[in-house]
Coordinates of C-alpha atoms in Angstrom, one line a residue:
X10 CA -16.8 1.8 -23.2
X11 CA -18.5 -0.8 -21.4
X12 CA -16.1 -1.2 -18.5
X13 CA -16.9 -5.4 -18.9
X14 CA -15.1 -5.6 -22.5
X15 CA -11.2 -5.8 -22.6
X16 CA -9.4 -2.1 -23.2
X17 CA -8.3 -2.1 -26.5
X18 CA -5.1 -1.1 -25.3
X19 CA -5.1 -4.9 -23.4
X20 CA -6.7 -6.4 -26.9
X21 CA -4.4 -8.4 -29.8
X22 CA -4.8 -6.9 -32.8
X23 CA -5.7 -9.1 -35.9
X24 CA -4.5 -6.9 -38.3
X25 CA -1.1 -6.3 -37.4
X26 CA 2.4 -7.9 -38.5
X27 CA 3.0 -10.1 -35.8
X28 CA 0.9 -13.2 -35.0
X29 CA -1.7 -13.6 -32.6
X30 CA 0.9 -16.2 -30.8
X31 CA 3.7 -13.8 -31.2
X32 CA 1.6 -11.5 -29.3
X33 CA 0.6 -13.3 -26.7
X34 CA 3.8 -14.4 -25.9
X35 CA 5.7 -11.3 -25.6
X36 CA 2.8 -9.4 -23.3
X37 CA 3.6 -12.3 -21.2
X38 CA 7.3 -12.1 -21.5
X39 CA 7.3 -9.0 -21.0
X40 CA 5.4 -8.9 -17.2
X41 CA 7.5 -11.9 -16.5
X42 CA 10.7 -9.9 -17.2
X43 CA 9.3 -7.0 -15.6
X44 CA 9.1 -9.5 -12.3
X45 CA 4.9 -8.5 -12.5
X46 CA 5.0 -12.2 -12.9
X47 CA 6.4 -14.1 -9.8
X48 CA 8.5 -16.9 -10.3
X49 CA 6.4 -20.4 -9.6
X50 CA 3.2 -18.6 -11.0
X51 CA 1.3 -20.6 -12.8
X52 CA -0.4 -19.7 -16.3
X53 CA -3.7 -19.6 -16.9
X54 CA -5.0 -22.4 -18.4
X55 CA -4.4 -23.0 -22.6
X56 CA -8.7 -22.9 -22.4
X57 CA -8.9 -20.2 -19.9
X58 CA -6.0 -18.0 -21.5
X59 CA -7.9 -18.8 -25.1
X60 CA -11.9 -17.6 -23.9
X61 CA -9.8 -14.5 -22.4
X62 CA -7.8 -13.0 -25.2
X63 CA -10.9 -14.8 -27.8
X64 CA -8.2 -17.0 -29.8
X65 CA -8.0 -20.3 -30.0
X66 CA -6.2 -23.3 -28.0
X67 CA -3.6 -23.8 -30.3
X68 CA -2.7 -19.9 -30.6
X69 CA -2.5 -20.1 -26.8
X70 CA -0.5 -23.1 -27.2
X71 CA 2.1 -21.7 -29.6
X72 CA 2.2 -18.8 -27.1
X73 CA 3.4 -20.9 -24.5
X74 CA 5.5 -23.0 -26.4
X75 CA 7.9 -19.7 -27.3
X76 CA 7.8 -18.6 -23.6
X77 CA 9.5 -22.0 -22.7
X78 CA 11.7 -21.7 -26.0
X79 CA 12.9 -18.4 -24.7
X80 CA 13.7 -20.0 -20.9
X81 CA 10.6 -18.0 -19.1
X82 CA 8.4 -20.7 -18.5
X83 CA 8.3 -24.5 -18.1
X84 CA 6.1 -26.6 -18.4
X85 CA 5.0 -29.2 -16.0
X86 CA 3.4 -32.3 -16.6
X87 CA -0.4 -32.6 -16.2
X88 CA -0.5 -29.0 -14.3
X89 CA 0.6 -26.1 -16.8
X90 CA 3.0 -24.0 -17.6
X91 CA 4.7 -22.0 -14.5
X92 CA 7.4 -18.7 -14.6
X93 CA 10.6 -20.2 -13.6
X94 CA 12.8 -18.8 -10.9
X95 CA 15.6 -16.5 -11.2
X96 CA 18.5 -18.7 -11.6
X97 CA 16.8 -19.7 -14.6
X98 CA 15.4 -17.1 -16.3
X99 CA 17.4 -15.8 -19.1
X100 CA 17.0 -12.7 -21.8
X101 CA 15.8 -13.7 -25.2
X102 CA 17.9 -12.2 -28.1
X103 CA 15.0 -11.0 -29.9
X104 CA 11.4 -10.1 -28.7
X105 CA 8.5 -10.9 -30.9
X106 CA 7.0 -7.7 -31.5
X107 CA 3.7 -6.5 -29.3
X108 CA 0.7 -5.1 -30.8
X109 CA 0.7 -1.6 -32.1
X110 CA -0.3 0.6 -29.8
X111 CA -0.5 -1.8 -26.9
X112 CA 0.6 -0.8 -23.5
X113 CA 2.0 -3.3 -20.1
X114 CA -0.6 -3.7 -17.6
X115 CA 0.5 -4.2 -14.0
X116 CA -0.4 -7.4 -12.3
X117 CA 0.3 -6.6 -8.3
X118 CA 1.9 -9.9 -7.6
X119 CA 4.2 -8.7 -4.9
X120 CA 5.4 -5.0 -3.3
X121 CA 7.3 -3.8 -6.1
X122 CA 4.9 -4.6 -9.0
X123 CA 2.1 -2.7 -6.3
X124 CA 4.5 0.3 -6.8
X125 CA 4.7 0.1 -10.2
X126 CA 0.8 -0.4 -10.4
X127 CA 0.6 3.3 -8.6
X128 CA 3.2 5.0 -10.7
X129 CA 2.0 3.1 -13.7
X130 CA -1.5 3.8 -14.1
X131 CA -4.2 6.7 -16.2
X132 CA -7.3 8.1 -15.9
X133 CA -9.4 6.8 -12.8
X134 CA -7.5 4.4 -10.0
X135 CA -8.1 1.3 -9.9
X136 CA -10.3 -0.1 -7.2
X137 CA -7.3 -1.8 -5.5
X138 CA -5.4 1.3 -5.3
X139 CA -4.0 3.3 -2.1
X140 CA -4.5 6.6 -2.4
X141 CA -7.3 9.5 -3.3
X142 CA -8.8 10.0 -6.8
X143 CA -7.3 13.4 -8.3
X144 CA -10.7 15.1 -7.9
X145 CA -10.9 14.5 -4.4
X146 CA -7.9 16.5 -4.0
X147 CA -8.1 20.4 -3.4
X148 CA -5.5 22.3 -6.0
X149 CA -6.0 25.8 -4.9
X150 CA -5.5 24.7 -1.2
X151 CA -2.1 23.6 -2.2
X152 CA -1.0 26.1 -4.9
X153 CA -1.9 29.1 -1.8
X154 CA -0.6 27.6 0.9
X155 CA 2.7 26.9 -1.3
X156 CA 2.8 30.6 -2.5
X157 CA 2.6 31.6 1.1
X158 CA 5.7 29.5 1.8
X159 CA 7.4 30.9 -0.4
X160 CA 6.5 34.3 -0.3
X161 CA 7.9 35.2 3.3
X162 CA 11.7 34.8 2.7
X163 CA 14.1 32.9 0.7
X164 CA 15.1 30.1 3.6
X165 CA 12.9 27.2 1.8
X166 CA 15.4 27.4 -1.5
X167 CA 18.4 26.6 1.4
X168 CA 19.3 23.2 2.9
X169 CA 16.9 23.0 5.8
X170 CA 17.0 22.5 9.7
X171 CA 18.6 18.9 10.7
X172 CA 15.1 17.8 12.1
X173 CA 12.9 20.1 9.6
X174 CA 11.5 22.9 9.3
X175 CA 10.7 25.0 12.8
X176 CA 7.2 26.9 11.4
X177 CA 6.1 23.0 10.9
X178 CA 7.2 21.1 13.3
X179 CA 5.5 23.7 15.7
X180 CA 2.4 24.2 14.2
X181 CA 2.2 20.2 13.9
X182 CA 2.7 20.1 17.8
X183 CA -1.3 21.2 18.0
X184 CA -2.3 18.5 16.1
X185 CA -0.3 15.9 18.2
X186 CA -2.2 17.4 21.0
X187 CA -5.8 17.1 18.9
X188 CA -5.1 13.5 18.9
X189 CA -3.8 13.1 22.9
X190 CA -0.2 13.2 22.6
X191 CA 1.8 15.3 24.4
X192 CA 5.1 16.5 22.4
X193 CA 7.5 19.7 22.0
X194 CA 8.5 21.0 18.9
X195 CA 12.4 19.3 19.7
X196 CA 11.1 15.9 19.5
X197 CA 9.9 16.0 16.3
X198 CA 11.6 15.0 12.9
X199 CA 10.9 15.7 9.3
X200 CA 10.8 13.0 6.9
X201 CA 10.5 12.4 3.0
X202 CA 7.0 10.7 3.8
X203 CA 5.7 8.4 6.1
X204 CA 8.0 5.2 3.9
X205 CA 11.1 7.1 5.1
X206 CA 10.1 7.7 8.3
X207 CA 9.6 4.4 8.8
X208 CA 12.6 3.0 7.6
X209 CA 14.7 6.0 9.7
X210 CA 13.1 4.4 13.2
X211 CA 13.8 0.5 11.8
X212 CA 17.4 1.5 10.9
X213 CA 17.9 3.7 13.9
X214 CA 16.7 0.6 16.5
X215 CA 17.5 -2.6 14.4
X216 CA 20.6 -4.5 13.2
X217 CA 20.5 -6.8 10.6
X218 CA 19.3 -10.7 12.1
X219 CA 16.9 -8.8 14.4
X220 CA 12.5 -9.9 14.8
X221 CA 10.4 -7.8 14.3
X222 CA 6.2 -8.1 15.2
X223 CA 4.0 -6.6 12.0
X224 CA 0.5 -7.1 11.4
X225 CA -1.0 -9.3 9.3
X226 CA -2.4 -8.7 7.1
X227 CA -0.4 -5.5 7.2
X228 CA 1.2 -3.2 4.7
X229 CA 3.3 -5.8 1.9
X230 CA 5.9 -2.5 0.8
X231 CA 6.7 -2.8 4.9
X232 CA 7.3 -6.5 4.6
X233 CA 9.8 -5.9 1.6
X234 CA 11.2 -3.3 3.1
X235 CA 12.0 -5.2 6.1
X236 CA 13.2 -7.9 4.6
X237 CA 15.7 -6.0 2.4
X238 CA 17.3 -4.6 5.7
X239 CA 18.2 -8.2 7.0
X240 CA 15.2 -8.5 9.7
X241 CA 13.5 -11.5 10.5
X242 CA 9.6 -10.5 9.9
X243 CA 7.2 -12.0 12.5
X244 CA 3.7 -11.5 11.4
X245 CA 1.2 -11.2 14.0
X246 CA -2.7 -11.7 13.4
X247 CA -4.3 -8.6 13.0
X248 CA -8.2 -8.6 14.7
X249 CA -10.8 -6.3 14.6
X250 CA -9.9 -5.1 17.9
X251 CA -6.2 -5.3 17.7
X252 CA -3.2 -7.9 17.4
X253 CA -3.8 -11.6 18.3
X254 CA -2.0 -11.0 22.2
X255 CA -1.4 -14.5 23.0
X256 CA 0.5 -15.1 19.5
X257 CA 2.4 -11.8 20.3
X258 CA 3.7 -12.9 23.8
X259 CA 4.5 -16.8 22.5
X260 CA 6.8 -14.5 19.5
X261 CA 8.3 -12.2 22.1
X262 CA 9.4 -14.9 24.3
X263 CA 11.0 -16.9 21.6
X264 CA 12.5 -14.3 19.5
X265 CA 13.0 -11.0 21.9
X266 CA 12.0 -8.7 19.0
X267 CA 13.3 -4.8 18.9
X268 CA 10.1 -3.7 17.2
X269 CA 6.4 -4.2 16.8
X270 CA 5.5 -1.9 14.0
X271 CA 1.3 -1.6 13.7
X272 CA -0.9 0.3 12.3
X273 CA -3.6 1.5 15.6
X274 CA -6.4 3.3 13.8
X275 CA -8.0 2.7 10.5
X276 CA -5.8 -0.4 9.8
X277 CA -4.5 -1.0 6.4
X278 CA -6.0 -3.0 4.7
X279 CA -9.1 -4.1 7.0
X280 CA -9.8 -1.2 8.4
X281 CA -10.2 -1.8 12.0
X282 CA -9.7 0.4 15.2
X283 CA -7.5 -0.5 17.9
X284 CA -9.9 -1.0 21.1
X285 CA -8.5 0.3 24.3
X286 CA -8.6 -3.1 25.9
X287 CA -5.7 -4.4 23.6
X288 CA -3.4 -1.4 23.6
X289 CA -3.3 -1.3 27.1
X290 CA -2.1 -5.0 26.3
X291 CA 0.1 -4.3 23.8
X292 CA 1.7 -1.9 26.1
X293 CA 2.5 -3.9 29.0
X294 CA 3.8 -7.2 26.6
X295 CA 6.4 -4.2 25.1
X296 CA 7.6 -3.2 28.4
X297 CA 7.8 -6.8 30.2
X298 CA 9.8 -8.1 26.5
X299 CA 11.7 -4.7 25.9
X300 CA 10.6 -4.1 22.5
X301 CA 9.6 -0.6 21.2
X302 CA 6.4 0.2 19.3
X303 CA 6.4 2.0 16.5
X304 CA 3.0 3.7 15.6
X305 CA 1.6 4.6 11.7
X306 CA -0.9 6.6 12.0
X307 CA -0.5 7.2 8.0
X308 CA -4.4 7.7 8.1
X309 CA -4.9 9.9 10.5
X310 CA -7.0 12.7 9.0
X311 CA -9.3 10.5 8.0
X312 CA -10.2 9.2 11.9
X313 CA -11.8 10.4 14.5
X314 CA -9.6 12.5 17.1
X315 CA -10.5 10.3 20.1
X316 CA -9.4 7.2 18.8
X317 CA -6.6 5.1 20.8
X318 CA -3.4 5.8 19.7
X319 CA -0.7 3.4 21.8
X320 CA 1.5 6.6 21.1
X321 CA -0.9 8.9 23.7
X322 CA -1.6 6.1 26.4
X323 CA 2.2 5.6 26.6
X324 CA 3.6 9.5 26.2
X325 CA 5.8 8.1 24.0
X326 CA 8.0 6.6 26.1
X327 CA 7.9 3.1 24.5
X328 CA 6.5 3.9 21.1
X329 CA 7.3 6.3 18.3
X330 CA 5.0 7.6 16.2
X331 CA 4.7 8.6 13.2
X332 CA 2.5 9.8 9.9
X333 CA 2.2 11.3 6.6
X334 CA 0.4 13.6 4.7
X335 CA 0.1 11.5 1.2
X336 CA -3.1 10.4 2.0
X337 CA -4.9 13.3 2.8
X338 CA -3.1 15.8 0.8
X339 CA -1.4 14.9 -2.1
X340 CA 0.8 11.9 -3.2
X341 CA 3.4 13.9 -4.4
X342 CA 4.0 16.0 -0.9
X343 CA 6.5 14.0 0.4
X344 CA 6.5 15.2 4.1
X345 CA 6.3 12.8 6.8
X346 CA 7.0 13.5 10.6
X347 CA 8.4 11.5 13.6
X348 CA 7.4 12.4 17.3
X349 CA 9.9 10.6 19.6
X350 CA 11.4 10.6 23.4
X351 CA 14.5 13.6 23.1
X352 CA 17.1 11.3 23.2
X353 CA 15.5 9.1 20.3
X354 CA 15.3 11.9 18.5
X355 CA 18.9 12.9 18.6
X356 CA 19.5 9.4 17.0
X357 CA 16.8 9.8 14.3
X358 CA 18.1 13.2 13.1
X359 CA 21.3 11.4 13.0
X360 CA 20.4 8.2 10.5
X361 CA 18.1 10.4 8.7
X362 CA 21.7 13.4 8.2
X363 CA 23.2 10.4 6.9
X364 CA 20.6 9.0 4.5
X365 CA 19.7 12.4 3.0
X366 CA 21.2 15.9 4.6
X367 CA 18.0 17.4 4.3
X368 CA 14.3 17.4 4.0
X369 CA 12.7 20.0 1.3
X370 CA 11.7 22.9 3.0
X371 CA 9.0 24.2 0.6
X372 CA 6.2 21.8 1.0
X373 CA 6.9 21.3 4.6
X374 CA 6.6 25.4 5.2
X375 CA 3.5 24.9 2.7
X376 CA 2.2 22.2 5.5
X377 CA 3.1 24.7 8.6
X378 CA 0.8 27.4 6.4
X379 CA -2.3 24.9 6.2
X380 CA -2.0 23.6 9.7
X381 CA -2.0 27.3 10.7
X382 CA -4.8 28.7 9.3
X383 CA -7.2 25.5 9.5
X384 CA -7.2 24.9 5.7
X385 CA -5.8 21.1 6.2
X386 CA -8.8 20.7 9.3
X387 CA -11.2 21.6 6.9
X388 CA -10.3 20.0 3.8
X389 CA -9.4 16.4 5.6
X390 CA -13.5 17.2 6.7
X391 CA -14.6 17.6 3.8
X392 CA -12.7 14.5 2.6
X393 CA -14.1 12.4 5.4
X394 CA -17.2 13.1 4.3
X395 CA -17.5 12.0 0.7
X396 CA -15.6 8.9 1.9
X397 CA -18.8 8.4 4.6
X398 CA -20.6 8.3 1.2
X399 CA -18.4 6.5 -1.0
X400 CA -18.0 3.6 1.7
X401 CA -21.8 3.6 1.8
X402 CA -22.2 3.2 -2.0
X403 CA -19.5 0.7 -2.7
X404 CA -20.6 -1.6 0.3
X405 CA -24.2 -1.6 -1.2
X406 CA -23.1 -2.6 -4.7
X407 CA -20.6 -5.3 -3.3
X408 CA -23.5 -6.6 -1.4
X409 CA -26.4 -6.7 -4.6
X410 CA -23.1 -8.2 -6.4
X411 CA -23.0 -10.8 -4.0
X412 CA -19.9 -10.2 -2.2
X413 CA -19.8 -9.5 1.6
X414 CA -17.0 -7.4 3.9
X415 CA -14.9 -9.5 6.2
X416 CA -14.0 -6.8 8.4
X417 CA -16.7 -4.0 9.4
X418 CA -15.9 -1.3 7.0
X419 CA -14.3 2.2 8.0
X420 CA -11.6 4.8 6.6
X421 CA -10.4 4.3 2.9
X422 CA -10.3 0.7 2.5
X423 CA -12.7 -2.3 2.7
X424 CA -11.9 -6.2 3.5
X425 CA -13.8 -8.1 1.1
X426 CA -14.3 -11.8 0.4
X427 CA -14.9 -12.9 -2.7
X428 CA -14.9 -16.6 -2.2
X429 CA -12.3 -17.4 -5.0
X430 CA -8.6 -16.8 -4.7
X431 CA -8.3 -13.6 -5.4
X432 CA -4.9 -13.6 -7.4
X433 CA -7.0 -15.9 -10.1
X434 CA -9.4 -13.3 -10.1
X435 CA -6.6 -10.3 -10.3
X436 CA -5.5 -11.7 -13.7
X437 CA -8.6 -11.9 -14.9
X438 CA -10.1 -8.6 -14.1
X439 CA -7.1 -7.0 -15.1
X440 CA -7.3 -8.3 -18.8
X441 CA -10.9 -6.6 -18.4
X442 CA -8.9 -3.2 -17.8
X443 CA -9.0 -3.4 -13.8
X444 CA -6.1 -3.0 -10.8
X445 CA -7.4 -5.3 -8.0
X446 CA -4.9 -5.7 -4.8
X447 CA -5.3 -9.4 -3.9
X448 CA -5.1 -10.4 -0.7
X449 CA -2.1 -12.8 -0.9
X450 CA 0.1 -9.2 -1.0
X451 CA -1.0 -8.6 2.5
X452 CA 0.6 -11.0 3.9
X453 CA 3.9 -11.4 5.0
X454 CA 4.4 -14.8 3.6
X455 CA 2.4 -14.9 0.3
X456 CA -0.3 -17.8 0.3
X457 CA -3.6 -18.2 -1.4
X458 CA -6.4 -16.5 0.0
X459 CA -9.9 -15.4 -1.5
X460 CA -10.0 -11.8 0.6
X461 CA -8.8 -8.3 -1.4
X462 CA -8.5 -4.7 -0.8
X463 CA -10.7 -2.2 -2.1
X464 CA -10.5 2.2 -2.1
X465 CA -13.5 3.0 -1.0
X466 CA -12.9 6.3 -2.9
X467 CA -12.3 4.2 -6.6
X468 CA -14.5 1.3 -6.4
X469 CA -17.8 2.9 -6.2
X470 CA -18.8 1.9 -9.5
X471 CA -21.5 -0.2 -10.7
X472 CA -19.5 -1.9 -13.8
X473 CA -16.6 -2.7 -11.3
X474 CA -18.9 -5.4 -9.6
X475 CA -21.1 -6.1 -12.3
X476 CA -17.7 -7.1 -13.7
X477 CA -16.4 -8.7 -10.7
X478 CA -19.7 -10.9 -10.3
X479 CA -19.3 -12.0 -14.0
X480 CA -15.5 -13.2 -13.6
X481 CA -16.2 -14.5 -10.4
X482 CA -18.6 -17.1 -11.6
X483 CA -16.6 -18.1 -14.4
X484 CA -13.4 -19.4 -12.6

């Protein structure tokens, strides 16, 4: 199927019970209630909406007119129709019926629908996605390494170690020292993934009321999840060669933050590479304003070895760092790992006992098996190279599609500017059967913007930007 033609699973059918209006109206009822919708977005246009879905105006126009009859839109005069907020939305008694066979496509409008969009999806990623295709993933590597685990004794069925498993946290020691940091197997700390590690170092060192410095544009599930734990999010400007330092001194003398959390090497989502210029900046502004750094290094198999991390310039005495394996490995691995000062530590073990008693043992012993016999080194090469050529590719066919990078382009994901706001362009290409990631969910306070992220790895394809090109002039 021409990947420039709506799915038919995203088509209304014409010959079943409900009307074309009927239909309409309850996919968009149902991405409203599904909160893939935000409250204050706006509709697209009756004319827009009707050359989309190929019905006409006054099908669109009935649409809308049972979305406000059910209380989840409203419309306003001389500018459209627009999700209301939460204190008005209300459930309708009865749904109009979808189309037969149809199924609810995501629309990333904020962190939680992104989720969704990842859990959500079949077949190929979409282009806005975070995380390797299936192919590029090596199933014998992890079905051995997790038979070996298994095989040598019965301890992975138990509850685990407080700070994780022993084989892994020291065979992960070498690799901290690959990268320049200097840490004993007591100072490190299992995790269910890099998320949790996270959010074990922000409860740990945060109360609720606190600032803290992020990125921006920086990782939007971070924002959330900050926000959620009562912290006052302070976004700093993200560079090509690191954070804007003037803006991050003016914050840290007004607010005193407790954290700056930043991503040093192969930035999500633009990609860039801390230079050693501004870490050595970033580390003196944390230790004249007392704030601690906290390092996520998520892709770290897919950089270079020598590249600055703030964590091995400051023997983590100020920072903490931390990582995952996701990325490289497998989505479903959930092991992530901490390296902090001792006494740190003790604290992070304790939050962590607290939140979950225990990390599972099996796929962090599978881990301790790959790191020991060079199997992870060699497949996170081999990954790094078909990225090199997947980066390659997709940069050449944005460019003939007439689309340019706005950050140099490096690691999984590329900065791109389209040149029209990009959440307008999300809805569209996702009717076409597409899962963009606008640019608007980068930032810690959403605003309009006409930059998104791509994979590298899932947007090498030629009908993508044919696609994109083709949508892009008709907004």
């Amino acid at each position: 199927m021409n990947a420039a033609t709506p799915l038919p699973s995203t088509a209304l059918s014409r010959d079943g019970e409900a009307t074309l209006a009927a239909q309409l109206a309850a996919r968009y009822a149902e991405r409203i209630e599904q909160q893939l919708l935000a409250p204050g977005a706006r509709l697209p246009s009756v004319r827009e909406c009707a050359r989309r879905h190929t019905v006409s105006p006054s099908t669109v126009v009935a649409a809308y007119d049972q979305l406000a009859a059910q209380g989840l839109v409203e419309a306003r005069p001389q500018r459209g129709f627009f999700v209301r907020g939460p204190q008005s939305l209300r459930r309708p008694a009865q749904r109009p019926p979808a189309a037969t066979g149809s199924a609810p496509r995501i629309r990333p409008t904020d962190a939680a629908a992104m989720i969704r969009g990842m859990f959500h999806g079949v077949g190929t990623p979409g282009p806005g996605m975070g995380t390797l295709p299936p192919d590029w993933l090596d199933l014998p590597l992890l079905n051995g390494a997790m038979r070996r685990a298994m095989a040598d004794d019965d301890s992975a069925l138990r509850y685990g170690e407080p700070a994780g498993d022993l084989r892994f946290r020291t065979a992960f020691v070498q690799r901290l020292a690959d990268i320049g940091i200097a840490a004993t197997p007591a100072q490190l700390l299992t995790t269910m993934g890099a998320t949790q590690a996270l959010d074990v170092v922000s409860r740990t060192l945060t109360q609720p009321g606190d600032a803290v410095l992020v990125d921006e544009p920086g990782w939007p599930i971070e924002f959330a999840r900050l926000a959620r734990l009562g912290l006052r999010v302070l976004p700093v400007p993200r560079g090509a060669q690191g954070p804007d330092l003037e803006v991050m001194r003016a914050l840290a003398q007004a607010h005193r933050p407790r954290l700056y959390i930043t991503v040093s090497v192969l930035h999500n989502p633009t990609g860039a590479m801390l230079s050693l210029a501004a870490a050595h900046q970033v580390l003196k502004l944390a230790e004249a304003f007392d704030f601690t750094i906290v390092e996520d290094d998520t892709y770290a198999y897919m950089a270079p070895v020598h590249a600055p991390r703030l964590s091995a310039l400051d023997n983590l005495q100020r920072s903490v760092y931390l990582t995952g394996f996701s990325k490289i490995l497998t989505p479903n691995w959930r092991v992530g790992c901490i390296a902090a000062a001792p006494a740190l530590t003790e604290r992070l073990i304790d939050t962590r006992l607290l939140g979950m008693l225990s990390t599972p043992t099996a796929p962090e012993r599978a881990l301790a098996v790959t790191l020991e016999q060079g199997s992870l080194r060699r497949h996170a090469e081999r990954v790094t190279a078909r990225l090199e050529a997947a980066r390659m590719r997709t940069q050449r066919l944005a460019q003939e599609a007439g689309f340019h990078f706005a950050a140099p382009p490096q690691g999984l994901f590329g900065w791109v500017d389209t040149q029209v706001d990009t959440e307008r362009l999300t809805e569209a290409m996702l009717d076409r059967g597409w899962l963009l990631a606008p640019g608007t969910l980068f930032h810690a306070t959403p605003r309009p913007t006409t930059l998104m992220r791509v994979n590298f790895a899932t947007a090498q394809n030629a009908a993508l930007w044919q696609t994109l090109g083709e949508v892009r002039r008709s907004l």
